[in-house]
PDB file of C-alpha atoms in Angstrom:
ATOM      1  CA  MET A   1      10.085   6.803  -8.584  1.00  0.00           C
ATOM      2  CA  ALA A   2       7.313   4.312  -9.258  1.00  0.00           C
ATOM      3  CA  THR A   3       4.163   4.645  -7.151  1.00  0.00           C
ATOM      4  CA  ALA A   4       1.432   2.287  -6.018  1.00  0.00           C
ATOM      5  CA  GLN A   5      -1.513   3.650  -4.086  1.00  0.00           C
ATOM      6  CA  LEU A   6      -3.693   1.863  -1.550  1.00  0.00           C
ATOM      7  CA  ASN A   7      -6.893   3.316  -0.100  1.00  0.00           C
ATOM      8  CA  GLY A   8      -6.550   2.881   3.642  1.00  0.00           C
ATOM      9  CA  ALA A   9     -10.261   3.529   4.194  1.00  0.00           C
ATOM     10  CA  ALA A  10     -11.088   0.437   2.109  1.00  0.00           C
ATOM     11  CA  ILE A  11      -8.734  -1.818   4.075  1.00  0.00           C
ATOM     12  CA  LEU A  12     -10.510  -3.286   7.059  1.00  0.00           C
ATOM     13  CA  ASP A  13      -8.556  -6.490   7.636  1.00  0.00           C
ATOM     14  CA  ALA A  14      -5.869  -8.745   6.192  1.00  0.00           C
ATOM     15  CA  ALA A  15      -8.136 -10.045   3.422  1.00  0.00           C
ATOM     16  CA  SER A  16      -8.996  -6.588   2.106  1.00  0.00           C
ATOM     17  CA  PHE A  17      -5.331  -5.534   2.440  1.00  0.00           C
ATOM     18  CA  HIS A  18      -4.137  -8.415   0.278  1.00  0.00           C
ATOM     19  CA  ALA A  19      -6.910  -7.856  -2.287  1.00  0.00           C
ATOM     20  CA  ALA A  20      -5.944  -4.169  -2.525  1.00  0.00           C
ATOM     21  CA  CYS A  21      -2.240  -5.011  -2.850  1.00  0.00           C
ATOM     22  CA  LYS A  22      -2.871  -7.627  -5.519  1.00  0.00           C
ATOM     23  CA  ALA A  23      -4.756  -5.044  -7.584  1.00  0.00           C
ATOM     24  CA  ALA A  24      -2.429  -2.070  -6.992  1.00  0.00           C
ATOM     25  CA  LEU A  25       0.866  -3.928  -7.205  1.00  0.00           C
ATOM     26  CA  GLY A  26      -0.079  -6.401  -9.901  1.00  0.00           C
ATOM     27  CA  PHE A  27       0.698  -9.560  -7.950  1.00  0.00           C
ATOM     28  CA  PRO A  28       0.198 -12.803  -9.899  1.00  0.00           C
ATOM     29  CA  ASP A  29      -2.905 -14.980  -9.682  1.00  0.00           C
ATOM     30  CA  SER A  30      -0.854 -17.424  -7.584  1.00  0.00           C
ATOM     31  CA  TYR A  31      -0.420 -14.756  -4.851  1.00  0.00           C
ATOM     32  CA  GLY A  32      -1.024 -16.467  -1.500  1.00  0.00           C
ATOM     33  CA  ASN A  33      -2.720 -13.602   0.364  1.00  0.00           C
ATOM     34  CA  THR A  34      -0.250 -13.798   3.262  1.00  0.00           C
ATOM     35  CA  MET A  35       2.470 -11.470   4.508  1.00  0.00           C
ATOM     36  CA  ASP A  36       5.074 -14.062   3.501  1.00  0.00           C
ATOM     37  CA  ALA A  37       3.720 -13.957  -0.058  1.00  0.00           C
ATOM     38  CA  TRP A  38       3.640 -10.134   0.087  1.00  0.00           C
ATOM     39  CA  ILE A  39       7.311 -10.097   1.094  1.00  0.00           C
ATOM     40  CA  ASP A  40       8.211 -12.564  -1.658  1.00  0.00           C
ATOM     41  CA  CYS A  41       6.469 -10.498  -4.338  1.00  0.00           C
ATOM     42  CA  LEU A  42       8.245  -7.300  -3.272  1.00  0.00           C
ATOM     43  CA  SER A  43      11.692  -8.793  -2.709  1.00  0.00           C
ATOM     44  CA  TYR A  44      12.590  -9.105  -6.383  1.00  0.00           C
ATOM     45  CA  LEU A  45      11.392  -5.834  -7.906  1.00  0.00           C
ATOM     46  CA  ARG A  46      14.606  -5.448  -9.890  1.00  0.00           C
ATOM     47  CA  ASP A  47      14.493  -8.972 -11.327  1.00  0.00           C
ATOM     48  CA  ASP A  48      12.520 -10.419 -14.214  1.00  0.00           C
ATOM     49  CA  ASP A  49      10.363 -12.688 -12.088  1.00  0.00           C
ATOM     50  CA  ASN A  50       6.962 -11.100 -12.878  1.00  0.00           C
ATOM     51  CA  MET A  51       5.886 -11.167  -9.225  1.00  0.00           C
ATOM     52  CA  SER A  52       4.515  -7.625  -9.571  1.00  0.00           C
ATOM     53  CA  LYS A  53       3.685  -5.223 -12.355  1.00  0.00           C
ATOM     54  CA  PHE A  54       6.695  -3.129 -11.319  1.00  0.00           C
ATOM     55  CA  LYS A  55      10.215  -3.698 -12.678  1.00  0.00           C
ATOM     56  CA  LEU A  56      12.555  -1.235 -10.987  1.00  0.00           C
ATOM     57  CA  LYS A  57      15.808   0.091 -12.374  1.00  0.00           C
ATOM     58  CA  PRO A  58      18.923  -0.360 -10.182  1.00  0.00           C
ATOM     59  CA  ASN A  59      18.429   2.798  -8.080  1.00  0.00           C
ATOM     60  CA  GLU A  60      14.681   3.220  -8.507  1.00  0.00           C
ATOM     61  CA  VAL A  61      12.282   3.043  -5.568  1.00  0.00           C
ATOM     62  CA  LEU A  62       8.674   1.905  -5.413  1.00  0.00           C
ATOM     63  CA  GLU A  63       6.677   4.223  -3.188  1.00  0.00           C
ATOM     64  CA  ILE A  64       3.678   2.536  -1.603  1.00  0.00           C
ATOM     65  CA  VAL A  65       1.263   5.310  -0.671  1.00  0.00           C
ATOM     66  CA  ILE A  66      -1.535   4.536   1.750  1.00  0.00           C
ATOM     67  CA  THR A  67      -4.180   7.246   1.602  1.00  0.00           C
ATOM     68  CA  ASP A  68      -6.608   7.604   4.494  1.00  0.00           C
ATOM     69  CA  SER A  69      -4.037   5.892   6.668  1.00  0.00           C
ATOM     70  CA  ALA A  70      -5.831   7.089   9.800  1.00  0.00           C
ATOM     71  CA  ALA A  71      -8.822   4.933   8.835  1.00  0.00           C
ATOM     72  CA  LEU A  72      -6.537   1.932   8.344  1.00  0.00           C
ATOM     73  CA  THR A  73      -4.878   2.632  11.690  1.00  0.00           C
ATOM     74  CA  ALA A  74      -8.289   2.680  13.379  1.00  0.00           C
ATOM     75  CA  ALA A  75      -9.534  -0.489  11.645  1.00  0.00           C
ATOM     76  CA  ALA A  76      -6.370  -2.603  11.720  1.00  0.00           C
ATOM     77  CA  PRO A  77      -3.494  -0.993  13.662  1.00  0.00           C
ATOM     78  CA  ASP A  78      -1.538  -4.257  13.896  1.00  0.00           C
ATOM     79  CA  LEU A  79      -1.703  -4.672  10.106  1.00  0.00           C
ATOM     80  CA  LEU A  80      -0.215  -1.242   9.439  1.00  0.00           C
ATOM     81  CA  GLU A  81       2.544  -1.937  11.975  1.00  0.00           C
ATOM     82  CA  GLU A  82       3.288  -5.261  10.263  1.00  0.00           C
ATOM     83  CA  VAL A  83       3.431  -3.616   6.822  1.00  0.00           C
ATOM     84  CA  SER A  84       5.915  -1.010   8.114  1.00  0.00           C
ATOM     85  CA  TYR A  85       8.034  -3.750   9.671  1.00  0.00           C
ATOM     86  CA  CYS A  86       7.971  -5.799   6.456  1.00  0.00           C
ATOM     87  CA  VAL A  87       8.951  -2.831   4.273  1.00  0.00           C
ATOM     88  CA  ALA A  88      11.996  -2.279   6.517  1.00  0.00           C
ATOM     89  CA  GLY A  89      12.854  -5.976   6.353  1.00  0.00           C
ATOM     90  CA  ILE A  90      12.576  -6.081   2.576  1.00  0.00           C
ATOM     91  CA  ASN A  91      14.825  -3.038   2.281  1.00  0.00           C
ATOM     92  CA  ASP A  92      17.343  -4.737   4.596  1.00  0.00           C
ATOM     93  CA  ARG A  93      17.267  -7.741   2.267  1.00  0.00           C
ATOM     94  CA  TYR A  94      18.087  -5.517  -0.704  1.00  0.00           C
ATOM     95  CA  ASP A  95      20.924  -3.975   1.311  1.00  0.00           C
ATOM     96  CA  ASP A  96      22.260  -7.433   2.137  1.00  0.00           C
ATOM     97  CA  TYR A  97      22.574  -8.052  -1.614  1.00  0.00           C
ATOM     98  CA  GLY A  98      24.447  -4.765  -2.104  1.00  0.00           C
ATOM     99  CA  GLU A  99      21.461  -2.999  -3.656  1.00  0.00           C
ATOM    100  CA  LYS A 100      19.734   0.259  -2.778  1.00  0.00           C
ATOM    101  CA  PRO A 101      16.484   0.020  -0.797  1.00  0.00           C
ATOM    102  CA  ALA A 102      13.565  -0.584  -3.162  1.00  0.00           C
ATOM    103  CA  LEU A 103      10.542   0.452  -1.096  1.00  0.00           C
ATOM    104  CA  LYS A 104       9.251   3.603   0.548  1.00  0.00           C
ATOM    105  CA  LEU A 105       6.045   3.579   2.599  1.00  0.00           C
ATOM    106  CA  THR A 106       4.157   6.861   2.688  1.00  0.00           C
ATOM    107  CA  LEU A 107       1.132   7.366   4.904  1.00  0.00           C
ATOM    108  CA  LYS A 108      -1.302  10.123   4.026  1.00  0.00           C
TER     109      LYS A 108
END
């Protein structure tokens, strides 16, 4: 399992979330700093599209670990809810294409 770690205590809003994700997940310079762009970058982890630094094998999963998630919940509860919703939606998209889910969100 591949792992990317985000420091929840350092994420105060959408801008800091996207900056942290760009660094931890290796999104391209063209990353749009929106949830739509976040979804796009994580929807093709098993393809050769270079939208992230991760290239997953057919059954491999990328675990996104958010440490200090309580601090993120306090600072931006709606953001954490949206991330959880988007992870589920991305996994549904993989399922629609007959693939195994590619993401796991872990809150610590």
